[in-house]
Short mmCIF file of C-alpha atoms and ligand atoms in Angstrom, two decimals:
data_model
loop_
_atom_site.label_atom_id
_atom_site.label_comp_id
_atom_site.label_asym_id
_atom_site.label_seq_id
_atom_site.Cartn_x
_atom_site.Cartn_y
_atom_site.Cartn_z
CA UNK M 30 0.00 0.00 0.00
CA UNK M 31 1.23 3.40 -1.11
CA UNK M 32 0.45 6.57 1.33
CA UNK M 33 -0.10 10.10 0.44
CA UNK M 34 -0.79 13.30 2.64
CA UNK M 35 -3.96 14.79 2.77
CA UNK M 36 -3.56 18.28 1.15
CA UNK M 37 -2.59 20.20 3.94
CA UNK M 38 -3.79 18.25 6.66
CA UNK M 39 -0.44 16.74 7.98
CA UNK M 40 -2.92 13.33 7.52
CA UNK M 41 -1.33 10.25 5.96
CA UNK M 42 -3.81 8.87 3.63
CA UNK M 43 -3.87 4.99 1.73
CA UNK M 44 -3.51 5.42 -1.82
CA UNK M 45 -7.41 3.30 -1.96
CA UNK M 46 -10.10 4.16 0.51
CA UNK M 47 -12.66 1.82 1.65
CA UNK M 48 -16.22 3.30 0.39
CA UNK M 49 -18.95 1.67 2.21
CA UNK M 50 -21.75 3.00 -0.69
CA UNK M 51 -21.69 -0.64 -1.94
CA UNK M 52 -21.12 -3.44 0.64
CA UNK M 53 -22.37 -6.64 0.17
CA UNK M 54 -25.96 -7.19 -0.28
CA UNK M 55 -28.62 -9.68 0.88
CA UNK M 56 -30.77 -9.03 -1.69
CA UNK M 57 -28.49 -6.71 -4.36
CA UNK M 58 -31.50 -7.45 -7.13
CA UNK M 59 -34.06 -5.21 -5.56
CA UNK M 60 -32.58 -3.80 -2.16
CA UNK M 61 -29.45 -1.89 -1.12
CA UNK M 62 -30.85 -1.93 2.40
CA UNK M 63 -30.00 -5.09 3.53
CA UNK M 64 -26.45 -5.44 3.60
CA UNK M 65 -25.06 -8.73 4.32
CA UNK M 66 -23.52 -7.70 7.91
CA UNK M 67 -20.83 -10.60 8.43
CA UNK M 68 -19.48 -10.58 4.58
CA UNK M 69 -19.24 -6.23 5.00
CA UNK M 70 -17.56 -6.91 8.35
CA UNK M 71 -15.07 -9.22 7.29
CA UNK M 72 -14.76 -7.20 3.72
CA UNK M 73 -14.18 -3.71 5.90
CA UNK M 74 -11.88 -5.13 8.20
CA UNK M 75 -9.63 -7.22 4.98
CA UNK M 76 -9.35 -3.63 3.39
CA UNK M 77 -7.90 -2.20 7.18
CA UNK M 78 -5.68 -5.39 7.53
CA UNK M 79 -4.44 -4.66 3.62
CA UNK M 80 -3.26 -1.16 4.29
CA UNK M 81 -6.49 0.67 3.90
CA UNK M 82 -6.42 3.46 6.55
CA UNK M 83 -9.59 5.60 5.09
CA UNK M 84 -13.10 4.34 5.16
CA UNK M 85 -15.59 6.86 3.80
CA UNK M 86 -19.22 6.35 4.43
CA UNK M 87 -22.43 8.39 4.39
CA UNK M 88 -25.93 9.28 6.71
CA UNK M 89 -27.67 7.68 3.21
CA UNK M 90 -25.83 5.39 1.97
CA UNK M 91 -27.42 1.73 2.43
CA UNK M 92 -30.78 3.29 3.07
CA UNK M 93 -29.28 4.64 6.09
CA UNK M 94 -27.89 1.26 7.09
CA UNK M 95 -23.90 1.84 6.12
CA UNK M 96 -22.87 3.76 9.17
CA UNK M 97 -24.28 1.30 11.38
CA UNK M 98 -22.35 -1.79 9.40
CA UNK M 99 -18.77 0.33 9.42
CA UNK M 100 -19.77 1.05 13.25
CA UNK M 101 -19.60 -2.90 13.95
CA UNK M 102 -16.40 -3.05 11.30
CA UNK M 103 -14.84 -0.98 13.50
CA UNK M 104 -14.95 -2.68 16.48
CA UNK M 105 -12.52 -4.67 18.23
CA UNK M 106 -9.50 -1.94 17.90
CA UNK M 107 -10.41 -1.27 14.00
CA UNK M 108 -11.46 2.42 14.97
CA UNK M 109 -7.87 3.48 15.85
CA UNK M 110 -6.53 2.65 12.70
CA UNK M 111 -8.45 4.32 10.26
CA UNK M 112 -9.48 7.85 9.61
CA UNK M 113 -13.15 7.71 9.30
CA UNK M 114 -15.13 10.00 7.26
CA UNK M 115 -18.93 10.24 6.75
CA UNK M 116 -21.26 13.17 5.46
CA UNK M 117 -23.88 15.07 6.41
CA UNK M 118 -27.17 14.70 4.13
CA UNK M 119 -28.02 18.11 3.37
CA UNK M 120 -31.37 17.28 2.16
CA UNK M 121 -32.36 16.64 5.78
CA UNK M 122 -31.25 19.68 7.32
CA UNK M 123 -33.76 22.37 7.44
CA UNK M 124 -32.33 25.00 10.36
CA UNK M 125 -28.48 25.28 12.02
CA UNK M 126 -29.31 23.25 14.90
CA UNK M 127 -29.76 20.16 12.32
CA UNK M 128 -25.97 19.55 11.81
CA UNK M 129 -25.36 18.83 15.31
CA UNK M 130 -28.63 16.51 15.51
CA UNK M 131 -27.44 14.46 12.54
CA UNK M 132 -24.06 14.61 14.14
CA UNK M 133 -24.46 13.14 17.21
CA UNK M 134 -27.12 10.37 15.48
CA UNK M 135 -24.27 9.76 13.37
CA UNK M 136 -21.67 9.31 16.39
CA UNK M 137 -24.11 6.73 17.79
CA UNK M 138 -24.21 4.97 14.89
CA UNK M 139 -20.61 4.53 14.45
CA UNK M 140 -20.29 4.01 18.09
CA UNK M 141 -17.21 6.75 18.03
CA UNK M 142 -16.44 9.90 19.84
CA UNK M 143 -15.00 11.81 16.67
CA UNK M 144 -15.66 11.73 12.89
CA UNK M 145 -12.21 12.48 11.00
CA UNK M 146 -13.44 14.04 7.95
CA UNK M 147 -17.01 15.41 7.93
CA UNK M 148 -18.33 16.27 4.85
CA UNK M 149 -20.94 18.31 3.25
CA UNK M 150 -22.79 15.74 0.94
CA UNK M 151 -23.02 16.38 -2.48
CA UNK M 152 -23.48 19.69 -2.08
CA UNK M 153 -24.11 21.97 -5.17
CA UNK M 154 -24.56 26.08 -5.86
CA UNK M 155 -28.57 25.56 -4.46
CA UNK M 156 -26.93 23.76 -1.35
CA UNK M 157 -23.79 26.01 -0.66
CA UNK M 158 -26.43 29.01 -0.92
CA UNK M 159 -27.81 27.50 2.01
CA UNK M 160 -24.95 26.29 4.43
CA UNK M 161 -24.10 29.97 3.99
CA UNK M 162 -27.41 31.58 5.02
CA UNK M 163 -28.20 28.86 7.89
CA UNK M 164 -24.02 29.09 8.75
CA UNK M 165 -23.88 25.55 9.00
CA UNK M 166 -19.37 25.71 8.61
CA UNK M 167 -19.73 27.82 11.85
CA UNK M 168 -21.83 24.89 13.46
CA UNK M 169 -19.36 22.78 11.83
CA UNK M 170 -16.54 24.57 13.30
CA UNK M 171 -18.46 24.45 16.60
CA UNK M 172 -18.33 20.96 16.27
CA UNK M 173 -14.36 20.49 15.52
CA UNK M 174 -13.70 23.22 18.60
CA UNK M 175 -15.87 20.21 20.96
CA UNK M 176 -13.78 17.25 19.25
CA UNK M 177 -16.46 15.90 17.50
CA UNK M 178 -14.71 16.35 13.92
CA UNK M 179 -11.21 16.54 12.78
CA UNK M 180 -11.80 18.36 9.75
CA UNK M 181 -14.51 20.41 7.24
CA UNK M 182 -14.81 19.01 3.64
CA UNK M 183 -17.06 18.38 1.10
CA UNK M 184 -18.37 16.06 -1.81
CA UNK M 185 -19.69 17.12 -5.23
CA UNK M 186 -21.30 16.11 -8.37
CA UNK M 187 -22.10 20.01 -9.75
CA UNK M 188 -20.66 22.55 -12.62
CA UNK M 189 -16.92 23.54 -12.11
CA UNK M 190 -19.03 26.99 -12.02
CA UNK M 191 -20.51 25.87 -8.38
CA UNK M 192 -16.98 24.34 -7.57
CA UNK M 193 -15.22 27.30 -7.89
CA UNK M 194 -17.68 29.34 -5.97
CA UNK M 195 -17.47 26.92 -3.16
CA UNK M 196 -13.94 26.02 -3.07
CA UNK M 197 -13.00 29.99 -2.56
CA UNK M 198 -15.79 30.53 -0.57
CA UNK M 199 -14.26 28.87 2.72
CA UNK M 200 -10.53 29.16 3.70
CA UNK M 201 -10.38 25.92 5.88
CA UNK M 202 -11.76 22.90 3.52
CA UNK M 203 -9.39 19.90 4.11
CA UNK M 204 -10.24 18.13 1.19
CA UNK M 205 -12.87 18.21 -1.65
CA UNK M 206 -14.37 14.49 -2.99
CA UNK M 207 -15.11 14.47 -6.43
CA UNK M 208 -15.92 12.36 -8.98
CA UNK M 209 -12.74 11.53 -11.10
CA UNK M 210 -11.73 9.11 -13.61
CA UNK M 211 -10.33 9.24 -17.53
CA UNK M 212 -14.13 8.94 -18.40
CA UNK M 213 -14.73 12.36 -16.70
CA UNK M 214 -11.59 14.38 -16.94
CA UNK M 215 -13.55 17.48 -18.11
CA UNK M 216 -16.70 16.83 -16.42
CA UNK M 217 -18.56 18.24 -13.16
CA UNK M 218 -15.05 19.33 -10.94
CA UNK M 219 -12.76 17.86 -13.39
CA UNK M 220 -9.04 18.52 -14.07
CA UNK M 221 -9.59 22.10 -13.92
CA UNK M 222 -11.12 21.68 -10.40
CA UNK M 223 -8.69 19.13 -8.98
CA UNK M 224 -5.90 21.70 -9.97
CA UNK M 225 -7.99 24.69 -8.67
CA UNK M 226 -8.27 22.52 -5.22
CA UNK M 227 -4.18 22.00 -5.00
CA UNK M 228 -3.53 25.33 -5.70
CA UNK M 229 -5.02 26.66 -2.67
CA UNK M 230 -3.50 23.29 -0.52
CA UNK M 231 -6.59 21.39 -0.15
CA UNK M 232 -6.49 17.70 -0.46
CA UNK M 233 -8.10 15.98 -3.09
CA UNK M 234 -10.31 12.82 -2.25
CA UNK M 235 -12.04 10.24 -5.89
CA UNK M 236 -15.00 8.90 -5.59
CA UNK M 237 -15.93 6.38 -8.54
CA UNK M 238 -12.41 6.18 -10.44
CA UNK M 239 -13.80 3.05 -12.03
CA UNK M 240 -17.04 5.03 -12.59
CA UNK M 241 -19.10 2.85 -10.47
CA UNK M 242 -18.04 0.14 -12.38
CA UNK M 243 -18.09 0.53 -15.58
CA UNK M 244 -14.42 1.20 -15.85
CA UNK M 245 -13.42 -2.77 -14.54
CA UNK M 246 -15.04 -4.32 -17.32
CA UNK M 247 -14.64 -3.80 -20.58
CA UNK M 248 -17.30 -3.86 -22.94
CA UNK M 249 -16.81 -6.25 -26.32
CA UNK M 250 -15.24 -3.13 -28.36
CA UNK M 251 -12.97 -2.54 -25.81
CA UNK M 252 -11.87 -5.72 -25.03
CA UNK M 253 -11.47 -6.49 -29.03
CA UNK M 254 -8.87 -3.16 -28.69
CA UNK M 255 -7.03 -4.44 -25.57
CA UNK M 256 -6.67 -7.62 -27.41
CA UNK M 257 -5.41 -6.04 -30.73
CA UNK M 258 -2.95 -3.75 -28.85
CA UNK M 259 -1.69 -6.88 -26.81
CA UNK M 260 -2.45 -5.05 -23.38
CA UNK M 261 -2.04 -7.78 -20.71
CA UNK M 262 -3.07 -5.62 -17.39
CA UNK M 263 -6.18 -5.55 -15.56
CA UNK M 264 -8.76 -3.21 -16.72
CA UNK M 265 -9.32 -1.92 -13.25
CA UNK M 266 -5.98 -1.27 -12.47
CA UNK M 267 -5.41 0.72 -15.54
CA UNK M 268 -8.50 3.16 -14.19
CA UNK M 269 -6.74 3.37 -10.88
CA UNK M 270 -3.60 4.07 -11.73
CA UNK M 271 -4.69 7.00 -14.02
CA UNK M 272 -5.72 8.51 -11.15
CA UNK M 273 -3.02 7.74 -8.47
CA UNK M 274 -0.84 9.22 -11.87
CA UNK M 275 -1.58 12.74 -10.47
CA UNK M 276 0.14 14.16 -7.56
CA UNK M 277 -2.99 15.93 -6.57
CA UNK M 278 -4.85 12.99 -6.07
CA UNK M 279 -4.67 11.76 -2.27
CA UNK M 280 -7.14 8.88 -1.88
CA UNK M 281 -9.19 6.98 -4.60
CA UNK M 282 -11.99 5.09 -2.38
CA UNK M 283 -13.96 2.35 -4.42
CA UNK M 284 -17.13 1.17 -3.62
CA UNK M 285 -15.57 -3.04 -3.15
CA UNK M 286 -17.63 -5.69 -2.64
CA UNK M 287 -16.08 -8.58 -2.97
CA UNK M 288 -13.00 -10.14 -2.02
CA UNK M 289 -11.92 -10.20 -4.82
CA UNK M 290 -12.28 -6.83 -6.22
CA UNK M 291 -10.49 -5.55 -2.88
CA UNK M 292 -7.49 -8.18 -3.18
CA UNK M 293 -6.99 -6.58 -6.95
CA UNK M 294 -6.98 -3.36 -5.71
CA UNK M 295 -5.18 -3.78 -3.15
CA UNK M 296 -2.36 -5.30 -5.51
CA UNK M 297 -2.74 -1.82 -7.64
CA UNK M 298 -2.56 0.33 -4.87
CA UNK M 299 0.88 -1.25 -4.13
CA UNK M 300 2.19 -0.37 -7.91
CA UNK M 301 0.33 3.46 -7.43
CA UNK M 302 2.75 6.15 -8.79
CA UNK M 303 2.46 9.75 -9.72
CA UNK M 304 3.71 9.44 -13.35
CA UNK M 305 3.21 5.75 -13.00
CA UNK M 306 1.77 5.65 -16.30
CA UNK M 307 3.75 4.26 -19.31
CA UNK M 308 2.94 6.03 -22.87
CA UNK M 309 1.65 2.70 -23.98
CA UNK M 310 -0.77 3.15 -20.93
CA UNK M 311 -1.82 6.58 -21.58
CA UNK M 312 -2.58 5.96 -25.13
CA UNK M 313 -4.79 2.77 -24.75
CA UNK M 314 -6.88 5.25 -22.31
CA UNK M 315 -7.32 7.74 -25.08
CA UNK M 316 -8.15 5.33 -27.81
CA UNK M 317 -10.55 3.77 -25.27
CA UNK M 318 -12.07 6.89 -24.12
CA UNK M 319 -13.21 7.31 -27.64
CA UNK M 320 -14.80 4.12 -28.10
CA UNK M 321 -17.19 4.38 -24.43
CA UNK M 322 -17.77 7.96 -25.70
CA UNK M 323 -19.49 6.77 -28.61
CA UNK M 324 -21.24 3.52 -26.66
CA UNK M 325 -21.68 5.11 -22.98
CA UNK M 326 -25.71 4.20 -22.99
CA UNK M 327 -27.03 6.24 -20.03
CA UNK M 328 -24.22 7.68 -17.65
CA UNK M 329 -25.61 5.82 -14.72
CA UNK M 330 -22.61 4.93 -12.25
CA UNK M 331 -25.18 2.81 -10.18
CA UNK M 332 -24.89 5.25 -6.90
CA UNK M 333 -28.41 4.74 -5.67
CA UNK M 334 -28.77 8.26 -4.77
CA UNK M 335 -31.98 8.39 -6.96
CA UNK M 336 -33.48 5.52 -4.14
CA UNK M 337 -35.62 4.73 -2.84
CA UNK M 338 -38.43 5.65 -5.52
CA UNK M 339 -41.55 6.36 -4.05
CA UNK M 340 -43.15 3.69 -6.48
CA UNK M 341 -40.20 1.36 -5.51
CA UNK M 342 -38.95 1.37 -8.87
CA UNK M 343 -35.47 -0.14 -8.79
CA UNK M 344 -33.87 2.65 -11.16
CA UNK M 345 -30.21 1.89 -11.42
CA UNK M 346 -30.71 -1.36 -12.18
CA UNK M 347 -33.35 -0.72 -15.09
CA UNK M 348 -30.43 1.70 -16.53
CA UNK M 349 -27.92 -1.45 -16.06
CA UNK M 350 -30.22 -3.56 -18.35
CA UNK M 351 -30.60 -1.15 -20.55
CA UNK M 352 -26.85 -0.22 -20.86
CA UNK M 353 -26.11 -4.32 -20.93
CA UNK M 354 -28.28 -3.78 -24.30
CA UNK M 355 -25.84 -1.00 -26.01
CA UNK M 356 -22.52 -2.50 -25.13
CA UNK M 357 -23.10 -6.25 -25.28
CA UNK M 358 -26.10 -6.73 -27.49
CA UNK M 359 -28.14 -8.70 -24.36
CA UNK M 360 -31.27 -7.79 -26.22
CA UNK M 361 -32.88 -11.25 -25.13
CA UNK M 362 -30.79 -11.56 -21.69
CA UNK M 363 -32.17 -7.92 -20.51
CA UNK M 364 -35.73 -8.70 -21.54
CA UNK M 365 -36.00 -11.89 -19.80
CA UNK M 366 -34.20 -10.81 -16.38
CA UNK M 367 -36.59 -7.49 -17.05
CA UNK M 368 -39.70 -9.73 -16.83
CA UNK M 369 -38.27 -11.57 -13.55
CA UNK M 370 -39.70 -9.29 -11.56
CA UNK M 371 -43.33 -9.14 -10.16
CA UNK M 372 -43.08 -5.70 -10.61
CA UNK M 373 -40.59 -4.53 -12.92
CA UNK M 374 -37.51 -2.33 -12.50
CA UNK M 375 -38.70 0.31 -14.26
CA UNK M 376 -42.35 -0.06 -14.56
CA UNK M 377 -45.19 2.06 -13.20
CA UNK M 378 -43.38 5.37 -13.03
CA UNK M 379 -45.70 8.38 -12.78
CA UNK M 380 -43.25 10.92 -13.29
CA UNK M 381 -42.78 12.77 -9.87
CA UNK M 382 -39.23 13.60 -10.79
CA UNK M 383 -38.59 13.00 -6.79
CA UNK M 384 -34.99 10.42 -8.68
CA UNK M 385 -34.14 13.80 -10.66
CA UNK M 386 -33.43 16.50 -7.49
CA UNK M 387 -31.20 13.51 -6.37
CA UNK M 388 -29.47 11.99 -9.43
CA UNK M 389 -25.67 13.69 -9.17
CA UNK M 390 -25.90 12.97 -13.23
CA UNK M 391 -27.97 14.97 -14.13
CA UNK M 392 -30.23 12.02 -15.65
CA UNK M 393 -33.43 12.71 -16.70
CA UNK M 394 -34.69 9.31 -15.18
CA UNK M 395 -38.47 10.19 -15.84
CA UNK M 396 -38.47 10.46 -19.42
CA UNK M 397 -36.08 6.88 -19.41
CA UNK M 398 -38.22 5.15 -17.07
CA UNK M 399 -41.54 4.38 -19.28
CA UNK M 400 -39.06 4.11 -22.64
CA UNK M 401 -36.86 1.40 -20.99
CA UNK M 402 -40.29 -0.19 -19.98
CA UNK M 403 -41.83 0.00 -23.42
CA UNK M 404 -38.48 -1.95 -24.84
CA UNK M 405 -38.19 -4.82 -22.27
CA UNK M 406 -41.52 -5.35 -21.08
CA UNK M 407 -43.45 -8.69 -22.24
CA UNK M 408 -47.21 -8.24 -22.10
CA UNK M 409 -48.85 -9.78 -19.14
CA UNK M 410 -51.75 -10.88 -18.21
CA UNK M 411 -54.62 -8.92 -16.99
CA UNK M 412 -55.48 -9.78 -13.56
CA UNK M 413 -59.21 -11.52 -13.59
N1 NAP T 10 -20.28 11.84 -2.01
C1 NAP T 10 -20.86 11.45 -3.10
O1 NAP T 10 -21.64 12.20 -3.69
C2 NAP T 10 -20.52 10.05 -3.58
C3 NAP T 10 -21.06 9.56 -4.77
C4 NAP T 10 -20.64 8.35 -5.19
C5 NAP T 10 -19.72 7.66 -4.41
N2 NAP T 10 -19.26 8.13 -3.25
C6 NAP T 10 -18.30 7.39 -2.40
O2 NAP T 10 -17.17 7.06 -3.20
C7 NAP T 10 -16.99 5.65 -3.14
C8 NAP T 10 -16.36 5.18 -4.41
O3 NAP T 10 -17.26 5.33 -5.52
P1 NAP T 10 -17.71 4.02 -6.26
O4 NAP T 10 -18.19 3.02 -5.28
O5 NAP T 10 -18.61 4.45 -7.34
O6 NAP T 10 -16.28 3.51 -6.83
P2 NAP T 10 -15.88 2.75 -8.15
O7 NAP T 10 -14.55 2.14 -7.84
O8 NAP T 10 -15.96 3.65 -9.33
O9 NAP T 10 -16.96 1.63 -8.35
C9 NAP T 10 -17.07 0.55 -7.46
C10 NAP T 10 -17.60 -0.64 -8.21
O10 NAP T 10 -16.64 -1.02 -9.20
C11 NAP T 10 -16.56 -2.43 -9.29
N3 NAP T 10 -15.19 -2.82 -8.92
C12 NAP T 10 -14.36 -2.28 -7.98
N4 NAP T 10 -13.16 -2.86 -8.03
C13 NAP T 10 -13.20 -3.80 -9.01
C14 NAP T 10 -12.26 -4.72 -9.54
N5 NAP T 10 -11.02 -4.81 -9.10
N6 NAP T 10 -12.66 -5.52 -10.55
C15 NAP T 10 -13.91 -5.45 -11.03
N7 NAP T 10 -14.85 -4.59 -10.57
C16 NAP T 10 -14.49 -3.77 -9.58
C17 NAP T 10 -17.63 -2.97 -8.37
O11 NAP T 10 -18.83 -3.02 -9.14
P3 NAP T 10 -19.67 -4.38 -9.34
O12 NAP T 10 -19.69 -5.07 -8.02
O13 NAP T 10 -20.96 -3.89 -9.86
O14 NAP T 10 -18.91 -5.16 -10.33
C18 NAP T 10 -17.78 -1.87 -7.35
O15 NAP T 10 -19.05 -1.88 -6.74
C19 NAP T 10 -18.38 5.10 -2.83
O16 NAP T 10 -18.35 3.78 -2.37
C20 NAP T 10 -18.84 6.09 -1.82
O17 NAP T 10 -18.25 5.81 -0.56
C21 NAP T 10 -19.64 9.31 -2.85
#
């Protein structure tokens, strides 16, 4: 494991951060809520045992289940050896006094006295209007003065516009999470953002370098490419190690799984370099770059934000199906796993938008929803 310091914190960061956004499920086909406790234990406390000192988690995430799950990770002495960071969901705070509320709930669930890294979650220009009018960094300061948090920070999916705005509009941010990978090198923060971030000494934290996915498996026109150019390396590794390639970059988390996704990642986290990157390397990425650009489907990264749908739609994984279609052909495969369900993924939607204030894509789910259930869906019967 390679370890970098935090912008100007003075904190030693691993290379790859634990993000608990996608432990193992019980039921991954229709629920994120029920996270297989045991497996995420032993999965969390693998990553710590492999080097992994940052575990980055969320009030939300899990249907408001992860906290809880890393909480119980990091018994037994685990606490000590990570720095822990979690976020506060800005969609339920309403007035000041709601920071310190979800704070403390949060400190409960962890079963800590101190949060490392709190962040604003997801925050955008609408949101950063509002932490300055209800002066939630004073109440956040508050907080750090009682011990409660180490340090200020923030995640975001906006413009570079909104990033800008927000990254000059505090002197103390420790670090800013973004999403980051060669898929999105000029979108939302992007480049420009990461090196507006370093200029001004704060730390720069990745969320979704393998863009949720998508960037550890090749599609068929990739693969055919790797093949031709006689590229040997793991696909995954090649999407982490563009990122640990910048010296700006402090920790990539990944949402892992399985075993077997950390053990890989752990091995690449070993071999992470700034300028690690041979030119062989870093023209496979643009020639592949222009292949997903052209065969991306929807730009769904499978974050589950847009849950839980108030019609229980299960909207990342319609978009999956529908994306298997456009890189793989899985015309028949899609349909059939479509009709599985007794109701299906992305039937019955009535257009609330409630998915589209959430989506941190941008995604304009409701007009998708009833044309991804007009391809797939197989007439049914109607019910005597
Ligand atoms: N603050 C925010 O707004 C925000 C938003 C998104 C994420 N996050 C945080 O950032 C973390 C990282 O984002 P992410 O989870 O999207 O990261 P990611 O690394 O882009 O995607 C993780 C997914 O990639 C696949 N994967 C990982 N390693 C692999 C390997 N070696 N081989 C094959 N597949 C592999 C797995 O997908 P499959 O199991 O499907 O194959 C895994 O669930 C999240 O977990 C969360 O903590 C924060």
């Amino acid at each position: 494991m390679q370890y970098r310091t935090l912008g100007s914190t003075g904190v030693e960061v691993s290379v790859l951060g634990m993000g608990a956004m996608r432990l193992p499920a019980l039921d991954e086909m229709t629920s994120s809520a029920n996270i297989d406790v045991p497996e995420a234990v032993k999965l969390i406390r693998r990553a710590i045992d492999g080097g992994v000192n940052y575990l980055d988690s969320a009030y939300l995430y899990h249907q408001q289940n992860s906290e809880g799950v890393v909480g119980k990770a990091l018994a037994d002495g685990y606490r000590e050896r990570v720095s822990l960071a979690t976020k506060l969901p800005m969609a339920l705070v309403e007035k000041t006094a709601d920071l310190d509320r979800i704070l403390d709930e949060q400190l409960r669930r962890f079963d800590t006295d101190h949060i490392d890294f709190y962040l604003f979650h997801g925050i955008g220009a609408e949101d950063w209007e509002r932490i300055v009018r209800l002066e939630l960094l004073s109440a956040a300061e508050k907080a750090r003065d009682a011990g409660k948090i180490g340090h200020i920070c923030f995640s975001f999916h906006g413009e570079y516009a909104a990033f800008e705005t927000i990254i000059k509009g505090y002197d103390n941010w420790a670090f800013a999470q973004v999403m980051y990978n060669y898929m999105d090198e000029d979108n939302q923060a992007g480049r420009r953002g990461v090196e507006l971030a370093a200029s001004r000494g704060i730390g720069i934290v990745v969320m979704e370098p393998l863009r949720g996915g998508k960037l550890a498996r090749p599609i068929p026109a990739v693969q055919e490419l790797l093949d031709a150019e006689g590229y040997v390396g793991g696909f995954a590794d090649l999407a982490l190690r563009w990122v640990w390639d910048q010296a700006e970059i402090g920790v990539a988390l990944s949402g892992m799984t399985t075993f077997e996704q950390l053990e890989q990642n752990l091995v690449s986290a070993d071999r992470a370099a700034v300028g690690g990157l041979t030119d062989f390397e870093r023209q496979l990425i643009a020639q592949i770059r222009e292949i997903y650009r052209v065969q991306n489907g929807v730009p769904c990264t499978a974050c589950g934000y847009c849950m839980p749908c108030p019609q229980n739609l299960n909207i990342p994984f319609a978009f999956n199906l529908y994306n298997e279609v456009i890189a793989y052909q899985y015309d028949t495969e899609s349909r059939r796993v479509y009709n599985l369900f007794p109701t299906r993924p992305a039937e019955g939607c009535i257009q609330c938008g409630v998915c589209e204030t959430k989506c941190p894509q941008g995604i304009e789910i409701s007009e998708w929803m009833p044309k991804i259930h007009e391809q797939f869906a197989d007439p049914r019967p109607i019910p005597a």
